[in-house]
mmCIF file of C-alpha atoms in Angstrom:
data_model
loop_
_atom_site.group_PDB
_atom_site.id
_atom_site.type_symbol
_atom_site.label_atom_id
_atom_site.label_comp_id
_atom_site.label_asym_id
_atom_site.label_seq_id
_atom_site.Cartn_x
_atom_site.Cartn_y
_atom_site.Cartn_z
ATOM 1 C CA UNK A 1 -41.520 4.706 51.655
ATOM 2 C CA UNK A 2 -43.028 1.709 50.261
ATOM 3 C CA UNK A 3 -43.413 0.723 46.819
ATOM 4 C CA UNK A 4 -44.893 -0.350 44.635
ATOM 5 C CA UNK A 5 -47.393 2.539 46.490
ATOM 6 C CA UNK A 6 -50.582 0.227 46.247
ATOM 7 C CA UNK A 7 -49.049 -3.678 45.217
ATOM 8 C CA UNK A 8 -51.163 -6.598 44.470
ATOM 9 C CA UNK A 9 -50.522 -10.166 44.505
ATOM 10 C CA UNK A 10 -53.160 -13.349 43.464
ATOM 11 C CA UNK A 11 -54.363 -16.008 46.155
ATOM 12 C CA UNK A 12 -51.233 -18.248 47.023
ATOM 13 C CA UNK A 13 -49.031 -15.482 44.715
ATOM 14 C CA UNK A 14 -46.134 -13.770 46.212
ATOM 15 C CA UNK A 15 -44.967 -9.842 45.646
ATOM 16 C CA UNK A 16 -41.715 -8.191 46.660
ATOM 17 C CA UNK A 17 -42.150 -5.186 48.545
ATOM 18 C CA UNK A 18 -39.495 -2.761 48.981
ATOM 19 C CA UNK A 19 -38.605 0.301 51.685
ATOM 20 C CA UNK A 20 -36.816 2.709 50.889
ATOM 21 C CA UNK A 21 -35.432 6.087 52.805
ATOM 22 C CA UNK A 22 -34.962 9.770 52.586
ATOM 23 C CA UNK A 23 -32.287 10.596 54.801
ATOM 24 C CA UNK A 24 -31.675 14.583 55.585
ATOM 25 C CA UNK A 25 -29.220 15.020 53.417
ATOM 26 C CA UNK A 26 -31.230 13.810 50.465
ATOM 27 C CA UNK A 27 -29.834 10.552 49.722
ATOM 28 C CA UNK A 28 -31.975 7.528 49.062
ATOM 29 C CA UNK A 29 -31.259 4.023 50.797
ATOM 30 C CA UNK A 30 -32.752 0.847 50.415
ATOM 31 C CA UNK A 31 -34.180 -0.268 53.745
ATOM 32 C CA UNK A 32 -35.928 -3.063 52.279
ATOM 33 C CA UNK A 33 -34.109 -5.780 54.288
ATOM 34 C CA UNK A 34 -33.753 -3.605 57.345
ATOM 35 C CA UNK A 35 -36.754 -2.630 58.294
ATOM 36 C CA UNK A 36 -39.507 -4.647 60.233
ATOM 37 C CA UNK A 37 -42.233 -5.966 58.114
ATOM 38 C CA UNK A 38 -45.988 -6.195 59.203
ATOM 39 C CA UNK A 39 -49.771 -7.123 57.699
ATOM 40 C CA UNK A 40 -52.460 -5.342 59.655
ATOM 41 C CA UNK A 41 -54.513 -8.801 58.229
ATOM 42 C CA UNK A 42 -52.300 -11.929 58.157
ATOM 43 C CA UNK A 43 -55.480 -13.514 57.371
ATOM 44 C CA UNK A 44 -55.784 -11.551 53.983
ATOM 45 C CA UNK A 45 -51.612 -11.524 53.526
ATOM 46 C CA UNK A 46 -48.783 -11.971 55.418
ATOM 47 C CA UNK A 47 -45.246 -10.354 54.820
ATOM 48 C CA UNK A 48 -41.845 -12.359 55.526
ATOM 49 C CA UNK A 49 -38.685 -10.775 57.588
ATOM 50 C CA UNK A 50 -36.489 -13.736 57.243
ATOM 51 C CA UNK A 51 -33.774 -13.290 56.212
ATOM 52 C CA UNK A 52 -32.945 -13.018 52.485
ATOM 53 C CA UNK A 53 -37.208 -12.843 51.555
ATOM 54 C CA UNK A 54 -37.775 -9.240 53.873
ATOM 55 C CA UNK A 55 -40.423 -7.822 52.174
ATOM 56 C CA UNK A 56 -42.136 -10.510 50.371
ATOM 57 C CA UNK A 57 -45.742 -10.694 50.753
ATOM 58 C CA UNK A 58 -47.584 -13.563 50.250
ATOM 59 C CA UNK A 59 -52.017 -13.314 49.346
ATOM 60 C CA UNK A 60 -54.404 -15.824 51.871
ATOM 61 C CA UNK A 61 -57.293 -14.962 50.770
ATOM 62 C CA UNK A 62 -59.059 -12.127 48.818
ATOM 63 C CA UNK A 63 -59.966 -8.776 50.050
ATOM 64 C CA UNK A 64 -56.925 -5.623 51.260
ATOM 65 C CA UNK A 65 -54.737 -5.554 54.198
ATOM 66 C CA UNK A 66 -52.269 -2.479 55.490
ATOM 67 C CA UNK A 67 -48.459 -3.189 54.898
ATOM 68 C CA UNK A 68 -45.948 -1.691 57.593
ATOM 69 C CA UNK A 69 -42.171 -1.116 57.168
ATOM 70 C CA UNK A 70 -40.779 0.041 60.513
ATOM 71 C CA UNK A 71 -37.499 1.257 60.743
ATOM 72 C CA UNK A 72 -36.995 2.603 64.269
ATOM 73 C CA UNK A 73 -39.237 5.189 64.811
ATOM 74 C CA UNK A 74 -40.043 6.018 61.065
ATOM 75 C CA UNK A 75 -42.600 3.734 58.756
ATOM 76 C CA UNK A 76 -44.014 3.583 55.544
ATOM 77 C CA UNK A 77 -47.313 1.777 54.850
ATOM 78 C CA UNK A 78 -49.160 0.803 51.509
ATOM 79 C CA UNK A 79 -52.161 -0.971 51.037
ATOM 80 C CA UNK A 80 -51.746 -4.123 49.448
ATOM 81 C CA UNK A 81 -54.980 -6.261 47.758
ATOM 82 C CA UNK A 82 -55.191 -9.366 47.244
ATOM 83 C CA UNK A 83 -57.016 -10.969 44.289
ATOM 84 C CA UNK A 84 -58.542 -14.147 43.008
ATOM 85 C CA UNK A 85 -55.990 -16.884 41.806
ATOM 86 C CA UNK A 86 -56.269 -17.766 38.350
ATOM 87 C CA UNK A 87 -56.594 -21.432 38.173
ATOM 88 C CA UNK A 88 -56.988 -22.246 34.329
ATOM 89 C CA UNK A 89 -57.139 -20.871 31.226
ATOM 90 C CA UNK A 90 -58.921 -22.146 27.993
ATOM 91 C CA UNK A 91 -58.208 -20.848 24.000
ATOM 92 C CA UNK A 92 -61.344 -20.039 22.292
ATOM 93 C CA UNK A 93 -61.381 -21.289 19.441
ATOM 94 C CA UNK A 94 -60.211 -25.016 20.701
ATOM 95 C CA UNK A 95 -59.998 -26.020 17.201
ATOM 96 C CA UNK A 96 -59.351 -23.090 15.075
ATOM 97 C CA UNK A 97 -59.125 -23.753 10.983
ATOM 98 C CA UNK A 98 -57.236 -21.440 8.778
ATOM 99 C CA UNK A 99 -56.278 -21.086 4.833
ATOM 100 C CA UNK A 100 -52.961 -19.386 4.025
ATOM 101 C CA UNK A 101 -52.863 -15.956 3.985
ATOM 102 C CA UNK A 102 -55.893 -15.841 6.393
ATOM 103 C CA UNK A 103 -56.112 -14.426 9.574
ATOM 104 C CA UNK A 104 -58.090 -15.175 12.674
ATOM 105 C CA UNK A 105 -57.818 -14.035 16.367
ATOM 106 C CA UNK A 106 -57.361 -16.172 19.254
ATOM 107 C CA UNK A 107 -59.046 -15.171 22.817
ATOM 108 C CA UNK A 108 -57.882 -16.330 26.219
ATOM 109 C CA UNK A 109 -60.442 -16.788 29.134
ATOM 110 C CA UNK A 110 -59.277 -17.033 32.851
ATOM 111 C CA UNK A 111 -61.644 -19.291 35.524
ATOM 112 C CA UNK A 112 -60.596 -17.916 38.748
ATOM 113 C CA UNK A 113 -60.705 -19.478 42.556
ATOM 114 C CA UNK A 114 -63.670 -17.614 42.728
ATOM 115 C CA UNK A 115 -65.501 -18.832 39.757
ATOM 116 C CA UNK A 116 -65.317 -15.604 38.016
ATOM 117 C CA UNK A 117 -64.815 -15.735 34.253
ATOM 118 C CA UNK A 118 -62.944 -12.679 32.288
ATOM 119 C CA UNK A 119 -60.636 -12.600 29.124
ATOM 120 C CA UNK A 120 -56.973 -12.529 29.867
ATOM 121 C CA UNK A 121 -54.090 -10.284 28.193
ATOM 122 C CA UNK A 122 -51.804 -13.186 27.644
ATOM 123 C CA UNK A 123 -48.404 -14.253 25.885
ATOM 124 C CA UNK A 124 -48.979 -16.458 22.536
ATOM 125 C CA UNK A 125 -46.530 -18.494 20.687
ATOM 126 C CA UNK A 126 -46.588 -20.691 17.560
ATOM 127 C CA UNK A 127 -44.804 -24.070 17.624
ATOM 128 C CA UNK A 128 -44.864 -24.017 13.640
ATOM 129 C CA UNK A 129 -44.158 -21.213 12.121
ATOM 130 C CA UNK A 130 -44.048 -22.436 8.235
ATOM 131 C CA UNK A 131 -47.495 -23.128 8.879
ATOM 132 C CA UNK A 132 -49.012 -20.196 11.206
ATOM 133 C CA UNK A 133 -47.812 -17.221 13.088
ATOM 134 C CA UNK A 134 -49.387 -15.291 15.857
ATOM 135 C CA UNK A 135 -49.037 -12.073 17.149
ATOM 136 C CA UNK A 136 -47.544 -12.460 20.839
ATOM 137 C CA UNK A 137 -49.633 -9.739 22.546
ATOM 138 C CA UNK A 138 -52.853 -9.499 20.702
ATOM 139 C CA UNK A 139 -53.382 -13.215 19.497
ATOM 140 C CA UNK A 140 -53.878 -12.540 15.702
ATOM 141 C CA UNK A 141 -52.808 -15.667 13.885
ATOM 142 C CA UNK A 142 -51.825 -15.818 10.126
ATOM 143 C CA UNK A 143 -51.864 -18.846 8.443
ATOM 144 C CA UNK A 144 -48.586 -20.055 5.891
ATOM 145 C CA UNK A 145 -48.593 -22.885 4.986
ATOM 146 C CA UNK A 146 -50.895 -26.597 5.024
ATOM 147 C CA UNK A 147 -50.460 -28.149 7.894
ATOM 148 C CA UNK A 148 -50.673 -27.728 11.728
ATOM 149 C CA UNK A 149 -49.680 -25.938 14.779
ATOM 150 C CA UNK A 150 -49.455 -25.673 18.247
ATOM 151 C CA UNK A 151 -50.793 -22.412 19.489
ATOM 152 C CA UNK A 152 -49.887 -21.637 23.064
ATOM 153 C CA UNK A 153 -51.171 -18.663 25.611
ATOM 154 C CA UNK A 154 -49.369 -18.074 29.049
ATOM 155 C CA UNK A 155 -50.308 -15.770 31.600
ATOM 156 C CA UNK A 156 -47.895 -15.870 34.641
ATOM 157 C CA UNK A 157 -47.220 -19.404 35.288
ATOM 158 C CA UNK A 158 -50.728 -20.699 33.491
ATOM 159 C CA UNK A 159 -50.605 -22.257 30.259
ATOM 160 C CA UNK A 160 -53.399 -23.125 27.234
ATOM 161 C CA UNK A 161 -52.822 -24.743 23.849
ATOM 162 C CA UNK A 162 -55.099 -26.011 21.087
ATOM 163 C CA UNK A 163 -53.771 -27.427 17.529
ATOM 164 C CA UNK A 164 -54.327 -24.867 14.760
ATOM 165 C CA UNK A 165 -55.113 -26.564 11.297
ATOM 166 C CA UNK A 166 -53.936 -24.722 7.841
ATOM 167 C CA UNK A 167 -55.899 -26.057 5.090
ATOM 168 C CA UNK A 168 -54.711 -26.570 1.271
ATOM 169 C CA UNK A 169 -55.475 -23.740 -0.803
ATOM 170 C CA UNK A 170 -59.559 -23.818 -1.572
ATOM 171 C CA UNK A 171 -61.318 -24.961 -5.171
ATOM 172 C CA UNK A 172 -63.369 -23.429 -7.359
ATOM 173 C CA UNK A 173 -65.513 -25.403 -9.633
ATOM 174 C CA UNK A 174 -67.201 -24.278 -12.596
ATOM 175 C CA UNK A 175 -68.812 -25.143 -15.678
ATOM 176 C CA UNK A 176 -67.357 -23.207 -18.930
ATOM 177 C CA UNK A 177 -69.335 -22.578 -22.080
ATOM 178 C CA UNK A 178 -67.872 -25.531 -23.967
ATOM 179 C CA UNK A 179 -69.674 -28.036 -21.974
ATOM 180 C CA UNK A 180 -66.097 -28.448 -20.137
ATOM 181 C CA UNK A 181 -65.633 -29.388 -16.644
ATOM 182 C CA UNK A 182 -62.857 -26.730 -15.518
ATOM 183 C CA UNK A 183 -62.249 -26.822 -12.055
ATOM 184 C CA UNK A 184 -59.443 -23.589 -10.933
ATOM 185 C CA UNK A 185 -56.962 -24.502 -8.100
ATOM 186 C CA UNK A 186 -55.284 -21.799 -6.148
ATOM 187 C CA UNK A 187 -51.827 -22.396 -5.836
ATOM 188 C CA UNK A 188 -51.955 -25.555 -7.437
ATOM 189 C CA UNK A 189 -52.313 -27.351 -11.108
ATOM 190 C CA UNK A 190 -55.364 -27.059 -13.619
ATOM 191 C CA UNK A 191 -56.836 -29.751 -15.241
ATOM 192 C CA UNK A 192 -59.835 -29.899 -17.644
ATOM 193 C CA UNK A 193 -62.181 -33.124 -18.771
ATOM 194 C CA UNK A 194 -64.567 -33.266 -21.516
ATOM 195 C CA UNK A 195 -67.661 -34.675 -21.223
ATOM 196 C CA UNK A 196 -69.359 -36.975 -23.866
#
């Protein structure tokens, strides 16, 4: 048997493959580097059975290709696809502003080697945590504290960052009935003029 039953693996990506057997009296050995490898497409993937990388498949070029693991006169087969290579990823927003105790969500969007555009589960990490933190699966972001950030997504071996900006706390203005220029700072000091 072959597993993962139905693997996949990006453009220039590589996947591990593994055979396994059911012998008669119901044990379970790993075949993987015993058996003889084979791609019914090596123009679509090819598989390796050198020694110490049996098994490892490597994508050409998009589209699905029939993987064979012989072992004497018994074989396994899966169908492995191969998929378009991600070749950058961008942050949206680049420049994303927050005020503490805010909260804003950060998308990533894959280009792929096939010009295709779609959003992209990734990893996220804050460089700065006293002045944001983000949510490492879903990309929510919190601002802290004033001051800014590096906000990083990674998906596989593809990176992104943009610099995330935490504003000072925000003023209110206001006249008062006293003909007194009162002006209310969050988080910070009060001060009044009078006017002549």
């Amino acid at each position: 048997m072959v597993t993962p039953a139905a693997p996949g693996v990006a453009i220039g990506g590589t996947a591990q493959l593994k055979a396994t057997g059911t012998y008669t009296d119901a044990s379970v050995r790993d075949l993987t580097s015993l058996v003889a490898w084979s791609s019914s497409n090596g123009a679509v993937a090819t598989l390796s059975n050198a020694a110490g990388s049996r098994g490892m498949a490597t994508g050409v070029t998009e589209g699905t290709a029939t993987v064979t693991a012989a072992y004497g006169s018994v074989s396994g087969i899966a169908t492995l696809t191969v998929t378009p290579a991600l070749d950058t990823l961008a942050i949206a927003p680049a420049s994303p502003i927050l005020n503490p105790g805010s909260t804003r969500t950060l998308t990533a969007t894959g280009t792929f080697s096939d010009a295709s555009i779609a959003t992209e589960a990734a990893t996220w990490s804050s460089s700065n945590s006293a002045v944001a933190t983000i949510d490492a699966s879903t990309g929510l972001c919190t601002g802290v504290g004033a001051g800014t950030t590096t906000i990083q997504a990674n998906v596989g071996s593809t990176t992104a960052s943009v610099t995330l900006t935490v504003g000072p706390a925000s003023i209110n203005r206001g006249w008062n009935g006293a003909n007194t220029f009162t002006p209310n700072i969050s988080g910070g000091f009060g001060w009044t003029r009078r006017l002549n």
